[in-house]
Amino acid sequence: MRAYEIRGSFGLENLTLTERPSLEPGAGQVVVGLRAASINYRDLMMIRGTYNPRQKLPLIPVSDGVGDVLRLGAGVTRVKVGDRVIAHFMQGWQSGTPTREKISTSLGGPLDGCLAEEILVREEGVTRAPASLSDDEAATLPCAAVTAWSALIGQGRLKAGETVLVQGTGGVSLFALQIARMHGARVIVTSSSDEKLVRAKALGAHDGINYKANPEWGVAARKLTDNVGVDHVVEVGGAGTFDQSVRATRPGGTISLIGVLAGGATQVNLVPVLMQNIRVQGVLVGTGEMLGDLLAAMATSPTVKPVIDKVFPFEEARAAFGHLEGGKHFGKIVIRIRA
Ligand SMILES: NC(=O)c1ccc[n+]([C@@H]2O[C@H](COP(=O)([O-])OP(=O)(O)OC[C@H]3O[C@@H](n4cnc5c(N)ncnc54)[C@H](OP(=O)(O)O)[C@@H]3O)[C@@H](O)[C@H]2O)c1
């Protein structure tokens, strides 16, 4: 089978298309013939070596993929050959609270991932893909959508009528926008681009703030809520945006700390966090159960589809990462492995 490996040392220039032997499933495992993969900022960091500099190489990167079950190991009963399945981001975390062991089972590092024609997964580490979603659409869900679901619903307990602020218009943020709207919440989006804000409004966002033109976007967001503050912030910026997120949040509100696009370390003034009883919740993707809940919610909202920016052929995987690096995308970038 063909697979991309990060080979020798980290760096996009070392992402190499190679030939590997076909995979054989052990007891409780299944081999999936992948049809499509989607890429996340994490995958780019993994390739660059900034996500986990100690990651052993060679590694097949990319956490998210969908495909058909090709071969079953001994004792497998949950799926059958031919089932179209979505691989879970964390192979060993299906429900409940995380443990160190459970959260060290993610695809695309430390385990080999989905930028390949085949992948070996656990039988409980896949969920059937609904017929309502194309391969490309289903491939977008395991990391970005489950993260947004965990932040707002699984952990955030979002209620109808609440206000959610989502930062930017990347994969996680647009899923958060869609999930918030499904649950009857008001959404404020920030973006570096006025054109992207228009597109976010077409997806259901109520308000948009250009964070480049308005560095005090947290204050602007609070003003949009009659100075009450938003109930929930989907924080993908991290260190460089946290201060404005605190300004945007109402007393008792939640900041879901998901990404560090604007830095991972900073001096934070913690006083307003405690003086306003703000909850800061770290989010590390989520469980297989959350993927199931997300699919159930999408089944009742059939008009809500993952937003796909661009689909690249398998042979152009490096270009797909170049597109992600460029930051011009709106939503998800997909790599089609086979038709
Ligand atoms: N903790 C987890 O489990 C988890 C899961 C998934 C992702 N993440 C992290 O979450 C972040 C986003 O991931 P993604 O896959 O959604 O990335 P993505 O698709 O590449 O989206 C990035 C978008 O974020 C916006 N952005 C960039 N810098 C920003 C800033 N300083 N302030 C506000 N917005 C900014 C930009 O939107 P505009 O172009 O509209 O300005 C950009 O398009 C990454 O750090 C990723 O590693 C974490």
XYZ file of C-alpha atoms and ligand atoms in Angstrom:
387
model
C 0.000 0.000 0.000
C 1.064 3.589 -0.585
C 1.605 5.799 2.424
C 3.172 9.129 3.227
C 5.861 9.042 5.908
C 7.651 11.790 7.781
C 11.013 10.237 7.114
C 14.477 10.901 8.507
C 13.757 14.219 10.149
C 10.834 16.600 10.602
C 9.762 19.119 7.951
C 7.230 19.255 5.131
C 10.069 18.610 2.674
C 10.530 15.191 4.340
C 6.910 14.117 3.822
C 7.583 11.251 1.425
C 5.266 9.002 -0.565
C 6.434 5.452 -0.049
C 5.379 1.817 -0.410
C 4.617 -0.239 2.706
C 3.427 -3.867 3.071
C -0.344 -4.396 3.339
C -1.541 -4.395 6.945
C -2.722 -7.495 8.797
C -5.173 -7.092 11.696
C -4.489 -8.682 15.074
C -7.214 -9.797 17.486
C -9.826 -7.052 17.923
C -8.358 -4.968 15.102
C -9.604 -4.038 11.643
C -7.858 -2.800 8.513
C -9.632 0.102 6.820
C -9.056 0.952 3.145
C -9.036 4.743 3.328
C -11.018 6.874 0.865
C -10.432 10.382 2.210
C -8.478 12.168 4.927
C -8.784 15.706 6.251
C -5.926 17.721 7.654
C -5.676 19.752 10.823
C -3.238 22.333 12.077
C -2.007 19.646 14.473
C -0.946 17.479 11.527
C 1.165 20.325 10.179
C 2.746 20.802 13.618
C 3.407 17.053 13.791
C 5.166 17.178 10.401
C 7.204 20.209 11.434
C 8.188 18.486 14.695
C 6.693 21.236 16.854
C 3.763 19.163 18.184
C 5.941 16.458 19.709
C 9.667 16.801 19.015
C 10.169 13.341 20.610
C 7.790 11.598 18.157
C 9.506 8.504 16.711
C 9.982 8.491 12.927
C 9.033 7.320 10.396
C 5.421 8.254 11.107
C 2.375 8.240 8.828
C 0.776 11.585 9.735
C -2.872 12.808 9.754
C -5.468 11.892 12.360
C -8.687 12.045 10.336
C -9.882 9.542 7.774
C -12.807 7.577 6.414
C -12.848 4.352 4.416
C -14.138 0.807 4.048
C -13.398 -2.096 6.357
C -11.164 -4.452 4.341
C -10.035 -7.145 6.799
C -11.099 -8.264 10.298
C -8.919 -9.640 13.084
C -9.989 -12.519 15.333
C -13.043 -11.862 17.471
C -14.215 -8.682 15.751
C -18.008 -8.299 15.964
C -18.724 -4.529 15.913
C -18.097 -4.057 12.177
C -18.068 -6.192 9.047
C -16.108 -6.165 5.816
C -17.433 -3.417 3.521
C -18.714 -1.096 6.279
C -17.826 2.539 5.592
C -16.313 3.848 8.830
C -14.821 6.965 10.394
C -11.676 6.370 12.463
C -11.715 7.903 15.950
C -9.010 10.441 16.742
C -8.190 8.679 20.043
C -8.232 4.956 19.489
C -8.296 4.203 23.207
C -10.679 6.880 24.586
C -14.264 5.976 23.835
C -15.971 7.554 26.861
C -15.498 8.844 30.388
C -12.698 10.929 31.795
C -9.300 10.916 30.093
C -6.292 9.056 31.456
C -2.683 9.386 30.313
C -2.996 5.981 28.675
C -6.218 6.856 26.802
C -4.931 10.167 25.445
C -1.730 8.669 24.118
C -3.614 6.698 21.461
C -4.180 9.343 18.790
C -3.806 8.625 15.093
C -1.197 10.561 13.138
C 1.132 10.548 16.165
C 1.958 8.679 18.266
C 0.121 6.010 16.205
C 0.422 5.826 12.419
C -2.325 7.896 10.812
C -4.567 8.280 7.786
C -2.305 9.633 5.032
C -2.156 6.140 3.532
C -4.210 3.692 1.539
C -4.752 1.508 4.630
C -4.862 1.954 8.391
C -4.935 -0.476 11.310
C -7.441 0.470 14.026
C -9.266 -1.102 16.947
C -12.776 -2.361 16.298
C -14.133 0.037 18.939
C -12.036 2.826 17.392
C -14.361 3.331 14.424
C -17.946 4.535 13.898
C -20.081 3.831 10.817
C -20.241 6.827 8.473
C -23.833 7.909 7.750
C -24.949 7.722 4.118
C -25.916 11.408 4.305
C -22.230 12.390 4.402
C -19.849 12.044 1.454
C -16.392 10.576 2.024
C -14.886 14.060 1.991
C -17.446 15.351 4.499
C -17.160 12.374 6.860
C -13.357 12.687 6.846
C -13.560 16.191 8.344
C -15.141 15.162 11.642
C -12.834 13.200 13.999
C -10.553 16.010 15.205
C -12.013 19.460 14.485
C -15.730 18.691 14.822
C -15.359 16.452 17.886
C -13.198 19.135 19.523
C -15.868 21.773 18.894
C -18.550 19.367 20.182
C -16.556 18.578 23.325
C -15.938 22.280 24.001
C -19.525 23.446 23.577
C -21.676 20.415 24.356
C -19.748 17.512 25.929
C -18.015 19.720 28.472
C -19.534 23.166 27.844
C -23.212 22.192 28.367
C -24.293 24.984 26.022
C -27.897 26.135 26.414
C -30.227 27.656 23.841
C -30.122 31.439 23.923
C -26.509 31.625 25.120
C -23.865 33.549 23.169
C -20.750 31.859 21.786
C -17.694 33.680 20.443
C -15.637 31.674 17.950
C -12.176 32.848 16.936
C -11.345 32.684 13.239
C -12.838 30.647 10.446
C -10.718 27.489 10.469
C -11.902 23.916 10.921
C -12.648 23.915 14.653
C -14.226 27.362 14.628
C -16.689 26.752 11.777
C -17.802 23.475 13.364
C -18.264 25.374 16.635
C -20.352 27.955 14.775
C -22.554 25.240 13.251
C -22.906 23.261 16.506
C -23.771 26.428 18.438
C -26.470 27.326 15.896
C -27.893 23.771 16.007
C -28.344 24.291 19.746
C -30.075 27.651 19.438
C -27.137 29.821 20.494
C -26.144 33.241 19.209
C -22.717 33.315 17.542
C -20.120 36.060 17.231
C -17.218 35.258 14.873
C -13.859 36.984 14.684
C -11.695 36.838 11.571
C -8.743 38.552 9.938
C -10.837 38.877 6.768
C -14.050 40.849 6.142
C -14.842 38.529 3.243
C -14.636 35.484 5.547
C -16.911 37.263 8.037
C -19.535 37.625 5.313
C -19.266 33.893 4.609
C -19.510 33.094 8.340
C -22.720 35.127 8.544
C -24.110 33.155 5.609
C -23.514 30.041 7.764
C -25.583 31.530 10.586
C -23.252 33.764 12.600
C -25.087 36.796 13.972
C -22.136 39.170 14.257
C -18.592 39.417 12.960
C -15.547 41.325 14.215
C -12.327 41.768 12.235
C -9.633 41.057 14.852
C -6.913 42.657 12.735
C -8.800 45.913 12.262
C -10.034 45.837 15.859
C -7.363 44.581 18.290
C -9.798 45.230 21.157
C -12.194 42.667 19.709
C -12.972 41.246 23.158
C -14.338 44.604 24.260
C -16.268 44.912 20.981
C -17.797 41.446 21.561
C -18.892 42.403 25.065
C -20.534 45.550 23.691
C -22.515 43.364 21.284
C -24.024 41.663 24.352
C -25.117 44.911 26.030
C -21.921 44.741 28.104
C -22.985 41.459 29.738
C -20.292 39.373 28.033
C -20.480 36.157 26.042
C -21.260 32.854 27.718
C -18.635 30.879 25.887
C -15.386 31.517 24.004
C -13.885 28.961 21.626
C -10.238 29.879 22.175
C -8.006 28.781 19.304
C -5.519 31.657 19.533
C -4.126 30.855 22.978
C -1.537 33.125 24.553
C -1.957 36.019 22.118
C -5.752 36.123 22.334
C -6.528 34.998 25.893
C -6.578 38.494 27.370
C -9.237 39.663 24.879
C -11.176 36.440 25.461
C -11.341 37.231 29.180
C -12.601 40.719 28.302
C -15.301 39.218 26.113
C -16.548 36.681 28.688
C -19.363 37.282 31.156
C -18.884 36.549 34.858
C -19.355 32.789 35.237
C -18.750 32.163 31.523
C -16.453 29.559 29.999
C -13.314 29.834 27.878
C -12.581 26.561 26.087
C -8.824 26.514 25.579
C -8.278 24.583 22.368
C -5.470 26.055 20.302
C -2.314 28.077 20.469
C -2.248 29.667 17.002
C -1.153 32.948 18.585
C 1.320 31.362 21.019
C 1.373 28.850 23.857
C 3.090 30.774 26.621
C 2.469 34.251 27.950
C 2.145 36.317 31.064
C -1.542 36.214 31.910
C -3.300 38.510 34.333
C -5.231 35.871 36.278
C -7.046 38.358 38.498
C -10.022 38.976 36.155
C -10.378 35.211 35.671
C -11.002 34.631 39.363
C -12.758 37.956 40.048
C -15.316 37.043 37.398
C -15.548 33.367 38.240
C -14.575 32.444 34.689
C -14.117 28.751 33.929
C -11.092 27.968 31.721
C -11.505 24.464 30.325
C -8.685 22.736 28.437
C -10.036 20.658 25.567
C -8.196 17.736 23.978
C -10.408 16.599 21.096
C -12.862 14.147 22.639
C -14.214 10.620 22.823
C -15.654 8.129 20.367
C -18.962 8.621 22.177
C -18.860 12.345 21.357
C -18.382 11.539 17.664
C -21.544 9.395 17.895
C -23.465 12.224 19.603
C -22.291 14.694 16.952
C -23.427 12.387 14.140
C -26.814 11.968 15.855
C -27.212 15.753 16.040
C -26.181 16.161 12.389
C -28.749 13.532 11.378
C -31.504 15.761 12.752
C -30.064 18.842 11.012
C -29.484 17.471 7.498
C -28.831 20.899 6.027
C -25.784 21.332 8.272
C -22.804 20.012 6.311
C -19.081 20.295 7.019
C -17.591 23.300 5.231
C -14.911 22.078 2.828
C -12.518 24.646 1.452
C -10.604 22.488 -1.031
C -10.020 18.837 -1.944
C -6.533 17.721 -3.055
C -5.634 14.421 -4.752
C -3.510 11.982 -2.725
C -0.470 12.675 -4.895
C -0.650 16.379 -3.925
C -0.656 15.961 -0.142
C 2.274 18.349 0.321
C 0.370 21.039 -1.570
C -2.586 20.499 0.772
C -0.349 21.295 3.748
C 1.040 24.292 1.873
C -2.546 25.517 1.479
C -3.129 25.096 5.240
C 0.106 26.982 5.960
C -1.074 29.827 3.715
C -4.058 30.465 6.015
C -6.403 31.506 3.197
C -8.731 28.554 3.800
C -12.295 28.759 5.111
C -13.177 25.460 6.831
C -11.616 22.099 6.088
C -8.969 20.876 3.659
C -9.427 17.316 2.395
C -7.095 14.839 0.684
C -8.899 12.331 -1.541
C -7.145 8.966 -1.285
C -9.379 7.084 -3.746
C -12.733 7.682 -5.433
N -6.999 20.905 21.674
C -7.461 20.155 20.691
O -7.943 19.059 20.888
C -7.414 20.698 19.321
C -8.149 20.102 18.291
C -8.145 20.688 17.020
C -7.391 21.843 16.826
N -6.664 22.360 17.839
C -5.902 23.585 17.671
O -6.829 24.629 17.414
C -6.252 25.559 16.544
C -7.125 25.713 15.310
O -7.131 24.494 14.626
P -7.843 24.368 13.203
O -7.599 22.979 12.753
O -9.227 24.900 13.290
O -6.919 25.363 12.363
P -7.182 26.003 10.962
O -8.245 25.281 10.217
O -5.843 26.148 10.342
O -7.776 27.440 11.319
C -6.980 28.468 11.728
C -7.800 29.766 11.691
O -7.670 30.400 12.949
C -7.721 31.788 12.763
N -6.624 32.422 13.501
C -5.301 32.319 13.272
N -4.631 33.112 14.111
C -5.567 33.723 14.865
C -5.517 34.689 15.882
N -4.364 35.206 16.317
N -6.687 35.077 16.443
C -7.865 34.574 16.027
N -7.978 33.663 15.044
C -6.833 33.257 14.478
C -7.646 32.081 11.293
O -8.956 32.491 10.889
P -9.185 33.727 9.883
O -8.478 33.304 8.615
O -10.642 33.827 9.769
O -8.550 34.920 10.514
C -7.272 30.747 10.691
O -7.842 30.517 9.439
C -4.820 25.055 16.258
O -3.940 25.632 17.209
C -4.931 23.574 16.513
O -3.700 22.987 16.860
C -6.659 21.807 19.081
